[in-house]
Structures are given as structure tokens and as C-alpha cells.
Coordinates of C-alpha atoms in Angstrom, one line a residue:
M6 CA 57.8 119.9 157.5
A7 CA 55.7 121.5 154.8
D8 CA 53.5 119.7 152.3
P9 CA 55.7 116.7 151.3
K10 CA 54.7 117.2 147.7
D11 CA 55.8 120.8 147.5
F12 CA 58.9 119.9 145.5
M13 CA 56.6 118.7 142.8
N14 CA 53.7 121.3 143.1
I15 CA 55.9 124.4 143.5
P16 CA 58.2 125.2 140.6
R17 CA 61.8 126.3 141.3
V18 CA 62.1 130.1 140.9
E19 CA 65.5 131.6 140.2
Q20 CA 66.9 134.6 142.1
P21 CA 65.9 137.9 140.5
E22 CA 68.6 139.6 138.4
E23 CA 68.9 143.0 136.8
H24 CA 68.5 142.8 133.0
P25 CA 71.9 142.2 131.3
S26 CA 71.5 145.3 129.0
E27 CA 71.1 147.5 132.1
R28 CA 73.6 146.0 134.6
I29 CA 76.6 146.3 132.3
S30 CA 76.5 150.0 132.7
H31 CA 77.7 149.7 136.3
W32 CA 79.6 147.5 138.7
D33 CA 76.9 146.9 141.4
E34 CA 75.7 143.4 142.2
Y35 CA 73.5 142.1 139.4
Q36 CA 71.6 139.7 141.6
Q37 CA 68.6 141.1 143.5
S38 CA 66.8 140.1 146.6
M39 CA 63.9 137.6 146.4
P40 CA 60.8 138.7 148.3
Q41 CA 60.5 137.0 151.7
E42 CA 57.3 135.1 151.0
D43 CA 58.9 133.7 147.8
V44 CA 61.9 132.5 149.7
E45 CA 59.7 130.8 152.3
E46 CA 57.8 129.1 149.5
Q47 CA 61.0 128.0 147.8
A48 CA 62.3 126.6 151.1
S49 CA 59.2 124.5 151.4
R50 CA 60.3 122.5 148.3
C51 CA 62.9 120.8 150.5
M52 CA 62.0 117.1 150.8
D53 CA 63.6 116.6 154.2
C54 CA 64.9 113.3 152.6
G55 CA 66.2 110.5 154.6
T56 CA 69.8 110.9 153.4
P57 CA 70.4 114.6 152.7
F58 CA 73.1 114.4 150.0
C59 CA 73.0 118.2 149.9
Q60 CA 75.1 118.4 153.1
T61 CA 77.3 115.4 152.7
G62 CA 80.4 117.3 151.5
I63 CA 82.2 114.6 149.6
E64 CA 84.0 114.5 146.3
W65 CA 83.0 112.5 143.2
S66 CA 85.5 112.3 140.3
G67 CA 87.5 115.1 141.9
V68 CA 84.6 117.5 142.1
A69 CA 82.6 118.6 145.2
S70 CA 79.2 117.0 145.7
G71 CA 77.1 118.4 148.5
C72 CA 78.2 121.2 150.9
P73 CA 81.9 121.0 152.0
L74 CA 80.9 122.9 155.1
Y75 CA 78.3 120.3 156.0
N76 CA 75.6 123.0 156.4
V77 CA 72.5 121.5 157.9
I78 CA 70.5 122.6 154.9
P79 CA 67.2 120.7 155.5
E80 CA 66.9 122.1 159.0
W81 CA 67.2 125.8 158.0
N82 CA 65.0 125.2 154.9
E83 CA 62.3 123.8 157.2
L84 CA 62.7 126.8 159.6
V85 CA 62.5 129.3 156.8
S86 CA 59.4 127.7 155.3
R87 CA 57.7 128.1 158.7
G88 CA 58.9 131.8 159.0
K89 CA 61.3 131.0 161.8
W90 CA 64.1 133.1 160.3
R91 CA 66.1 133.7 163.6
E92 CA 66.3 130.0 164.3
A93 CA 67.3 129.4 160.7
F94 CA 70.1 131.9 161.0
D95 CA 71.3 130.2 164.2
R96 CA 71.5 126.8 162.3
L97 CA 73.3 128.4 159.4
M98 CA 76.0 130.0 161.6
K99 CA 76.8 126.7 163.3
T100 CA 78.7 125.6 160.2
N101 CA 79.4 128.7 158.1
N102 CA 81.4 131.7 159.3
F103 CA 80.6 133.9 156.3
P104 CA 77.3 132.9 154.6
E105 CA 77.1 136.4 153.1
F106 CA 80.0 135.4 150.9
T107 CA 79.1 131.8 150.0
G108 CA 75.5 132.8 149.4
R109 CA 76.7 135.1 146.6
V110 CA 79.7 133.3 145.0
C111 CA 79.5 129.6 145.8
P112 CA 78.7 127.5 142.7
A113 CA 76.3 125.5 144.9
P114 CA 77.5 121.9 144.8
C115 CA 74.7 121.4 147.4
E116 CA 72.1 122.0 144.7
G117 CA 73.8 119.5 142.3
A118 CA 73.3 116.8 145.0
C119 CA 69.7 117.8 145.9
T120 CA 67.4 114.8 145.8
A121 CA 64.6 117.0 144.5
A122 CA 66.6 117.4 141.3
L123 CA 65.9 113.8 140.4
P124 CA 62.1 114.1 139.7
T125 CA 62.0 117.9 139.2
S126 CA 64.6 120.6 139.9
P127 CA 66.8 121.2 142.9
V128 CA 65.8 123.4 145.8
N129 CA 67.2 127.0 145.4
I130 CA 69.5 126.5 148.4
K131 CA 72.0 129.3 147.6
T132 CA 69.3 131.9 147.3
I133 CA 67.8 130.8 150.6
E134 CA 71.2 131.0 152.3
Q135 CA 71.8 134.5 151.1
A136 CA 68.3 135.6 152.2
I137 CA 68.9 134.2 155.7
V138 CA 72.1 136.1 156.3
D139 CA 70.9 139.3 154.6
K140 CA 67.9 139.3 156.9
A141 CA 70.1 138.7 159.9
Y142 CA 72.1 141.8 159.1
Q143 CA 68.9 143.8 158.6
E144 CA 67.4 142.6 161.9
G145 CA 70.7 143.3 163.8
W146 CA 71.3 139.7 164.7
I147 CA 74.9 139.9 163.6
K148 CA 76.9 142.0 165.9
P149 CA 80.4 142.0 167.4
M150 CA 80.8 139.3 170.1
P151 CA 84.3 139.4 171.6
P152 CA 85.3 136.4 173.7
H153 CA 84.7 136.7 177.4
E154 CA 88.1 135.4 178.4
R155 CA 91.5 135.6 176.7
T156 CA 94.4 133.1 176.7
S157 CA 98.0 134.3 176.6
K158 CA 98.6 132.7 173.2
Q159 CA 99.5 134.8 170.2
V160 CA 98.7 133.6 166.7
A161 CA 99.6 135.0 163.3
V162 CA 97.5 134.3 160.2
V163 CA 99.2 135.1 156.9
G164 CA 96.7 136.0 154.3
S165 CA 93.2 137.5 154.7
G166 CA 91.3 135.5 152.1
P167 CA 88.3 133.3 153.2
A168 CA 90.6 130.6 154.8
G169 CA 92.6 133.2 156.7
L170 CA 89.6 135.1 157.9
T171 CA 87.9 131.9 159.0
A172 CA 90.9 130.7 160.9
A173 CA 91.3 134.1 162.6
D174 CA 87.6 134.1 163.5
E175 CA 87.7 130.7 165.0
L176 CA 90.9 131.2 167.0
N177 CA 89.7 134.6 168.2
K178 CA 86.5 133.0 169.5
A179 CA 88.6 130.5 171.4
G180 CA 90.2 133.5 173.2
H181 CA 93.6 133.7 171.5
H182 CA 95.2 136.9 170.4
V183 CA 95.1 136.9 166.6
T184 CA 96.9 139.1 164.1
V185 CA 96.3 138.8 160.4
Y186 CA 98.9 139.9 157.9
E187 CA 97.9 140.9 154.3
R188 CA 100.4 142.1 151.7
D189 CA 97.8 144.0 149.7
D190 CA 96.4 147.4 150.6
R191 CA 93.0 146.0 151.3
L192 CA 91.8 143.0 153.3
G193 CA 89.8 140.0 151.9
G194 CA 92.2 138.2 149.5
L195 CA 90.3 136.8 146.5
L196 CA 87.1 138.1 148.1
M197 CA 88.4 141.6 147.6
Y198 CA 90.6 141.4 144.4
G199 CA 89.8 138.0 142.8
I200 CA 86.0 138.3 142.5
P201 CA 84.5 141.3 140.7
N202 CA 82.2 143.7 142.5
M203 CA 79.1 142.7 140.5
K204 CA 79.3 139.2 142.0
L205 CA 80.4 140.3 145.5
D206 CA 80.1 143.9 146.5
K207 CA 83.2 144.9 148.5
K208 CA 81.0 146.7 151.1
W209 CA 79.9 143.2 152.4
V210 CA 83.6 142.2 152.8
N211 CA 84.4 145.4 154.6
R212 CA 81.3 145.1 156.8
R213 CA 82.4 141.6 158.0
I214 CA 86.0 142.6 158.6
A215 CA 84.8 145.6 160.7
I216 CA 83.0 143.1 162.9
L217 CA 86.0 140.9 163.2
E218 CA 88.1 143.9 164.2
D219 CA 85.5 144.9 166.9
E220 CA 85.8 141.4 168.2
G221 CA 89.5 141.8 168.8
I222 CA 91.3 140.6 165.7
R223 CA 94.2 142.8 164.6
F224 CA 94.8 143.4 160.9
K225 CA 97.9 144.6 159.2
T226 CA 97.8 145.5 155.5
G227 CA 100.7 146.2 153.2
V228 CA 102.9 143.7 155.0
S229 CA 104.6 141.0 152.8
I230 CA 106.0 138.1 154.8
G231 CA 109.4 137.3 153.5
E232 CA 110.1 140.9 152.5
D233 CA 108.7 143.4 155.2
V234 CA 108.8 140.8 157.9
S235 CA 110.9 137.6 157.8
F236 CA 109.1 134.3 158.3
E237 CA 111.7 133.5 161.1
K238 CA 110.7 136.7 162.9
L239 CA 107.0 135.6 162.7
E240 CA 107.8 132.2 164.2
T241 CA 109.8 133.6 167.1
T242 CA 107.2 136.3 167.8
Y243 CA 104.0 134.1 167.8
D244 CA 103.1 130.8 169.4
A245 CA 101.6 129.5 166.2
V246 CA 101.3 130.6 162.5
I247 CA 98.7 129.7 160.0
V248 CA 99.6 130.2 156.3
C249 CA 96.6 131.0 154.1
T250 CA 98.2 132.8 151.2
G251 CA 96.2 131.1 148.5
A252 CA 97.4 129.5 145.3
Q253 CA 98.6 132.6 143.5
K254 CA 101.4 131.2 141.3
H255 CA 99.9 131.6 137.8
R256 CA 99.9 128.8 135.3
D257 CA 101.6 130.5 132.3
L258 CA 101.3 130.0 128.6
P259 CA 104.9 129.9 127.4
I260 CA 104.4 130.2 123.7
E261 CA 106.0 132.5 121.1
G262 CA 105.1 136.2 121.7
R263 CA 104.3 135.7 125.4
E264 CA 106.5 138.8 126.2
L265 CA 104.4 141.1 124.1
N266 CA 102.8 144.2 125.6
G267 CA 99.1 143.5 126.0
V268 CA 99.3 139.9 127.3
H269 CA 98.4 139.7 131.0
F270 CA 97.3 137.2 133.6
A271 CA 93.6 137.3 134.2
M272 CA 94.0 137.8 138.0
D273 CA 96.2 140.9 137.4
Y274 CA 93.5 142.3 135.2
L275 CA 90.7 141.6 137.7
K276 CA 92.7 143.1 140.6
D277 CA 93.5 146.2 138.5
S278 CA 89.8 146.6 137.6
T279 CA 88.7 146.4 141.2
K280 CA 91.4 148.8 142.5
T281 CA 90.4 151.3 139.8
L282 CA 86.7 151.0 140.8
L283 CA 87.4 151.3 144.6
D284 CA 90.0 154.1 144.3
D285 CA 87.8 156.0 141.9
H286 CA 90.8 157.1 139.8
Q287 CA 92.0 159.4 142.6
S288 CA 95.0 157.6 143.9
Y289 CA 95.4 154.7 141.4
N290 CA 96.1 154.8 137.7
Q291 CA 94.5 151.9 135.8
K292 CA 97.1 149.7 134.2
I293 CA 95.0 147.2 132.2
S294 CA 91.8 148.4 130.4
A295 CA 89.6 146.7 127.8
K296 CA 88.0 149.9 126.6
N297 CA 87.7 150.0 122.8
K298 CA 89.9 146.8 122.5
N299 CA 89.5 143.4 120.9
V300 CA 89.8 141.1 123.9
V301 CA 90.7 137.4 124.0
V302 CA 90.3 135.5 127.2
I303 CA 92.2 132.2 127.2
G304 CA 90.7 129.7 129.7
G305 CA 87.2 128.5 130.1
G306 CA 86.6 128.7 133.8
D307 CA 84.9 131.1 136.3
T308 CA 87.9 133.5 136.3
G309 CA 87.6 133.7 132.5
A310 CA 83.9 134.5 132.8
D311 CA 84.7 137.3 135.3
C312 CA 87.1 138.7 132.8
V313 CA 84.4 138.7 130.1
A314 CA 82.0 140.5 132.4
S315 CA 84.6 143.1 133.4
A316 CA 85.6 143.7 129.8
L317 CA 82.0 144.3 128.9
R318 CA 81.7 147.0 131.6
Q319 CA 84.8 148.6 130.3
E320 CA 83.2 148.8 126.8
A321 CA 85.5 146.4 124.9
K322 CA 85.1 146.4 121.2
S323 CA 84.8 142.6 121.0
I324 CA 85.3 139.7 123.4
V325 CA 86.1 136.1 122.7
Q326 CA 86.8 133.4 125.3
F327 CA 88.8 130.3 124.4
G328 CA 88.4 126.9 126.0
K329 CA 90.3 123.7 125.1
H330 CA 87.4 121.4 125.8
P331 CA 84.2 120.9 123.8
A332 CA 80.9 122.5 124.9
L333 CA 79.2 120.6 127.8
P334 CA 76.0 118.6 127.0
E335 CA 72.6 120.0 127.6
T336 CA 71.7 117.1 130.0
R337 CA 73.8 114.9 132.3
P338 CA 75.8 112.3 130.4
L339 CA 75.9 108.7 131.7
D340 CA 79.3 109.1 133.2
N341 CA 78.1 112.1 135.3
P342 CA 75.4 110.6 137.4
W343 CA 73.6 112.2 140.4
P344 CA 74.8 113.2 143.0
E345 CA 77.9 114.3 141.2
Y346 CA 78.0 118.0 140.4
P347 CA 76.2 118.3 137.0
Q348 CA 78.6 119.0 134.2
V349 CA 76.0 120.5 131.8
F350 CA 75.9 123.5 129.6
S351 CA 74.8 126.8 131.2
L352 CA 74.9 130.5 130.6
D353 CA 76.9 132.2 133.3
Y354 CA 76.0 135.8 134.1
A355 CA 78.8 137.0 131.9
Y356 CA 77.6 135.0 128.9
K357 CA 74.0 136.2 129.3
E358 CA 75.4 139.7 129.3
T359 CA 77.5 139.2 126.2
K360 CA 74.7 137.4 124.3
V361 CA 72.3 140.2 125.0
T362 CA 74.7 143.1 124.2
K363 CA 76.9 141.6 121.5
G364 CA 74.4 139.2 120.0
E365 CA 76.3 135.9 120.7
D366 CA 77.9 133.7 123.3
P367 CA 81.6 134.7 123.5
R368 CA 82.9 131.2 124.0
E369 CA 84.9 129.3 121.4
Y370 CA 85.4 125.6 122.2
S371 CA 88.1 123.0 121.4
I372 CA 90.6 125.7 120.5
Q373 CA 94.3 126.1 121.4
T374 CA 96.5 129.1 121.1
Q375 CA 99.8 128.5 119.3
R376 CA 101.5 131.8 119.2
F377 CA 101.0 135.5 119.8
V378 CA 101.7 138.0 117.1
G379 CA 103.1 141.5 117.7
D380 CA 104.0 144.7 115.8
E381 CA 107.3 146.4 115.5
D382 CA 106.8 148.2 118.8
G383 CA 106.3 144.9 120.7
K384 CA 102.6 145.3 121.1
I385 CA 100.1 142.4 120.6
I386 CA 98.1 142.6 117.4
G387 CA 96.8 139.1 117.0
L388 CA 97.1 135.4 117.8
E389 CA 97.0 132.2 115.9
T390 CA 95.0 129.1 117.0
V391 CA 94.1 125.6 115.9
R392 CA 91.1 123.4 116.6
I393 CA 91.7 120.3 118.7
V394 CA 89.8 117.1 119.3
S395 CA 90.2 114.3 121.8
D396 CA 91.7 111.0 120.4
V397 CA 93.0 107.7 121.6
D398 CA 96.5 106.3 120.7
E399 CA 97.4 102.7 120.1
A400 CA 98.1 102.2 123.8
G401 CA 94.6 103.3 124.6
Q402 CA 95.7 106.6 126.1
S403 CA 93.7 109.7 125.3
Y404 CA 95.3 112.8 123.9
M405 CA 94.4 116.1 122.2
R406 CA 94.9 116.0 118.4
E407 CA 95.2 119.1 116.1
C408 CA 92.6 119.2 113.4
E409 CA 93.9 119.6 109.9
N410 CA 93.5 122.9 108.1
S411 CA 92.1 124.5 111.3
K412 CA 94.6 127.4 111.7
E413 CA 92.9 130.8 112.4
F414 CA 94.2 134.3 113.0
W415 CA 92.4 136.5 115.5
P416 CA 93.0 140.3 115.7
V417 CA 93.5 141.2 119.3
D418 CA 94.6 144.2 121.5
L419 CA 94.4 142.6 124.9
V420 CA 94.9 138.9 125.9
L421 CA 94.0 137.7 129.4
I422 CA 95.4 134.3 130.5
A423 CA 93.0 132.5 132.8
I424 CA 94.3 128.9 132.8
G425 CA 94.6 128.4 136.6
F426 CA 97.3 128.3 139.2
V427 CA 100.1 125.9 140.1
G428 CA 100.5 126.4 143.8
V429 CA 101.9 128.9 146.3
E430 CA 104.3 131.6 145.3
Q431 CA 108.0 131.1 145.7
E432 CA 108.6 133.2 148.9
I433 CA 106.8 130.6 150.9
D434 CA 109.2 128.0 149.7
H435 CA 112.1 130.3 150.7
A436 CA 110.7 130.3 154.2
G437 CA 111.7 126.7 154.5
L438 CA 108.1 125.3 154.4
A439 CA 107.9 122.0 152.4
V440 CA 105.8 122.0 149.3
N441 CA 104.4 119.0 147.4
Q442 CA 104.7 118.0 143.7
R443 CA 101.7 120.3 143.0
G444 CA 103.5 123.3 144.4
S445 CA 101.1 123.5 147.4
L446 CA 102.1 123.5 151.1
A447 CA 102.8 120.0 152.3
A448 CA 100.5 120.3 155.3
N449 CA 98.9 117.2 156.9
R450 CA 95.3 116.8 155.9
K451 CA 94.1 116.0 159.4
T452 CA 96.3 118.3 161.5
Y453 CA 97.1 120.9 158.8
Q454 CA 100.6 121.1 160.3
T455 CA 103.5 121.7 158.0
N456 CA 107.1 120.4 158.4
R457 CA 107.4 123.0 161.2
A458 CA 105.3 122.0 164.2
K459 CA 104.0 125.5 165.0
V460 CA 103.2 126.4 161.4
F461 CA 99.9 125.3 159.8
G462 CA 98.7 125.7 156.3
A463 CA 95.1 125.9 155.0
G464 CA 92.9 126.8 152.1
D465 CA 94.2 127.1 148.5
A466 CA 97.8 127.3 149.8
R467 CA 97.4 123.7 151.0
R468 CA 94.9 122.1 148.6
G469 CA 95.4 124.2 145.5
Q470 CA 92.9 126.4 143.7
S471 CA 89.4 125.6 144.9
L472 CA 86.1 126.9 146.1
V473 CA 85.4 129.5 148.8
V474 CA 83.5 126.9 150.8
N475 CA 86.5 124.6 150.8
A476 CA 88.7 127.5 152.0
I477 CA 86.2 128.2 154.8
R478 CA 86.1 124.6 155.9
E479 CA 89.9 124.3 155.9
G480 CA 90.2 127.5 157.9
R481 CA 87.8 126.1 160.5
E482 CA 89.6 122.7 160.7
A483 CA 93.1 124.3 160.7
A484 CA 92.0 126.6 163.5
D485 CA 90.7 123.7 165.6
S486 CA 94.0 121.8 165.1
C487 CA 96.0 124.9 166.0
H488 CA 93.9 125.5 169.1
Q489 CA 94.6 121.9 170.3
Y490 CA 98.3 122.5 169.7
L491 CA 98.3 125.7 171.7
M492 CA 96.4 124.1 174.6
E493 CA 98.8 121.2 174.6
T494 CA 101.9 123.4 174.6
A495 CA 100.3 125.5 177.3
Q496 CA 99.9 122.5 179.5
L497 CA 103.5 121.4 178.9
T498 CA 104.9 124.8 179.9
S499 CA 102.6 125.3 182.9

């Protein structure tokens, strides 16, 4: 390993970014490449600690701690620090099918569990991961590698998001014939239409899909299972089916005025914005635009932040984001100890941009929307809110209490609801697949099998809305279970 004191002697350096005032004028990725010598120096900060919590992949208090993919992080950090980039790439690909995606959009729970964070600051693992895979593409190390032999088994994968692509990749490598069905006009699922281009340029998604196609995977877009093709037809045509449709049933806000024109789900807005960008206004008319509008985003998560950044690029007049919780503390509270993911205040890319261009952070905390207000034509013109605080009742149960005299009126032209999802969409339920109380597929955690033996479920469709790394892990594990099922059925019929 490098100098064992490097984590103290070398300060953490963040990945370079284009200045917020410049990047809001376009939709290209705002993060820039770190020079190779700097990446190698940052990698040398890895302590090679006895218990690498960075790769443990467990959950503390319901939040990921360490890498859910169990990436062998200390090994490729060590190799990068010694300039052995090809070997580092080989280590990375042992556990992660698509590091070009996770290296860009993962919130890096590995860094939250990094031991170096205790005395100083965590190793910049995410930046190093992205640098490894980007170099691999530049050097030509990533190329189509179709399987040498094929089985007779046919597998259908429903959904082309990170879980679906991973499952298809793994099963194709095992020699099975894989067909991926996607109801949208483009492949990638949330990688394509759920994450804005400035965080994940769609050319990287298309590049990887082209490789998967060259390796033998068949892709069918614009096909909705349950409408264009019945689920029963899918089951009779294929030897196994893996459902990776995501958790796309929106959590709604059923309050007065919800039906007003100008109130939309955040994901519909993000999808519309990306389609407008990719189609270049030639074959698609933008439906939801923030241009010259007062925008309110309801929901304090990553999706809400992406809406803020998108509205900035569309030249919104004003932008406010509502969150029902108070602002996070500047440092870890006592009930959020290492190696839990640090729940601390930070400025996401969208908030940096808003602060620089609008003069202030767009977030409003401990606030709840009570009703939407419209004009005579049924168009949104404002909304009413109250401030809320956490309290405890006589039984010791916590609840949110409305603050007295805290009503406010906010002029608004566009409202984006970003308060999460509540499971798979209804057509999956119509296919006869059992769902649990959370509205997700009731698939076994170990085998990923549903109530139908040849049908498997993975990713957000099974576990609910989660991280890309969790989707990739579930895609890998579901594919492994599906492969075992196919081999067992092959032996029974031989």
C-alpha cells in the first residue's frame, strides 16, 4: 500500500465542477474529469483498514451503509494509487456491471462508511470509480464480449432500468437468449428519463446499451406488457420472466385544488424535459415548462433537487422547494453515528446553482402544503401552507403539529410533486402477480421468485424506491437465481 499516513497528509480533493453560473446555460454534465495524477493521489488516501466498512453493504436505521454491491474498494484504490489502472478496472467489473452509471449518480454510501472519515475526511471513492471506468472506455478495455456458447433457454426482462439491464447482462453472459421489453421510446428506465442529463449524459446510457446489443441481447421499445403484449403471452413464450418495472406509482397529494392545471408529478416533468432535450423539438412538443414561471417543488429529496436544477435551466422566474422536515445539522448528531450514512446538511448541485444565480438556497423547511388555489379557468395561481414542528403526545408518540399563525400564501404558476412512490403500477397487479402491503412485488428476498415459479421480480419493483446500486445488486442476484431455476428445469426435461 501507499504511505499509511496519506489519509492524514493528503487532503481530500473534490471532483472538479463547472461553475454554477456557467453550467445552467446548458444541459451537459456539470462534473468534470479529475487529472489522472490527482486521482492516483486521492486513491493513496485509502487506509486499507482491517475491516473495510466501505464495502460491507449493510443497512443501519433503514439507510445503506457501505457499498450494496460489495465493491472491493480498497483493492482498486491500491491499484490506482500504484498506476495499475487495468488491474483496477478488472477488480471493479467483478462486482459492478455499470460503474459508469454509479460513478456519476450514486450518493456514495461507501464514503459515509469510510474509516478515514473518522480522523479526517473520507476517500473520494465515487470520483475514483468514475475515473477507472472512463479510462477503461478511453483505452478500449470495454468491448462487446458475446458468450461462447448458448443454451436453449429464452428469458424475458420487463423494464430496461438499472435492475433490468443488469439482469439481462448477467443472463446473457450465462448463455441464455434474453429479450428486454421497454414501454418507453428509449431504453434505460430511470437512467434515461428519471435522471437529468446534467447528472448522467444519455450518451453514456446509449453507449452501454449498444454494447449489450452487440453481445446478443434483444431490445424492444414501445411495448407495454399488459397492453401491447399480455403477461400470459409472455409466460407461455419464455422459459422465465424477470419483472424490473421500477416503483413508478406516484405518491399523490390529494388536497383541495389538486386537479388544477399546472400541478404535475415531478417525474412527469423530468421525463418531459429530457424528451424535449433529446428530440430537439423536432418530433416532440414540450408539455411542461418552467420558463418565466414561479415554480414550487413539493418534496425535499433528490428528485426535487433535480426539478430545481431543471427549472433553472428552463429560466424559471422563481424556484422554491418545500420539505416537511427541519434542516439537517451541520455535523453528525449523536443518533447518527459512523458508519451510518451521515445525515448532515449539504449543498447539492441544484442548490449551489440556485444560490449563485438567485442569491439564496431554494429550500423551505418544516412546511406543509394545505391547498392549491386556482383562477376561474382552472389554472394554478397559488398555494397555501403552514409551518409544522415535531411534537410528542401523552402516549409518547411523535407527531407533526401545526404552528399557530403560520399560514402563508405563495404565488405559483407550476407545482411539481416529488414526495416519492408507493409501489408498482396497477397493470402488474392485473397480471396476477402478488404485491405486498407496500404495493411492491411480493418476491422472495433470496430467490426473487414471485407467486409464479417462472416469474422473478427485482429492483425498485420488489424493494420500493431505492438507489441505483441496490437495483444493480438485485438485478445480479435475481439473474443468478433465475439461472439456477433454468438449469434445474433443463435437467428435469432432459
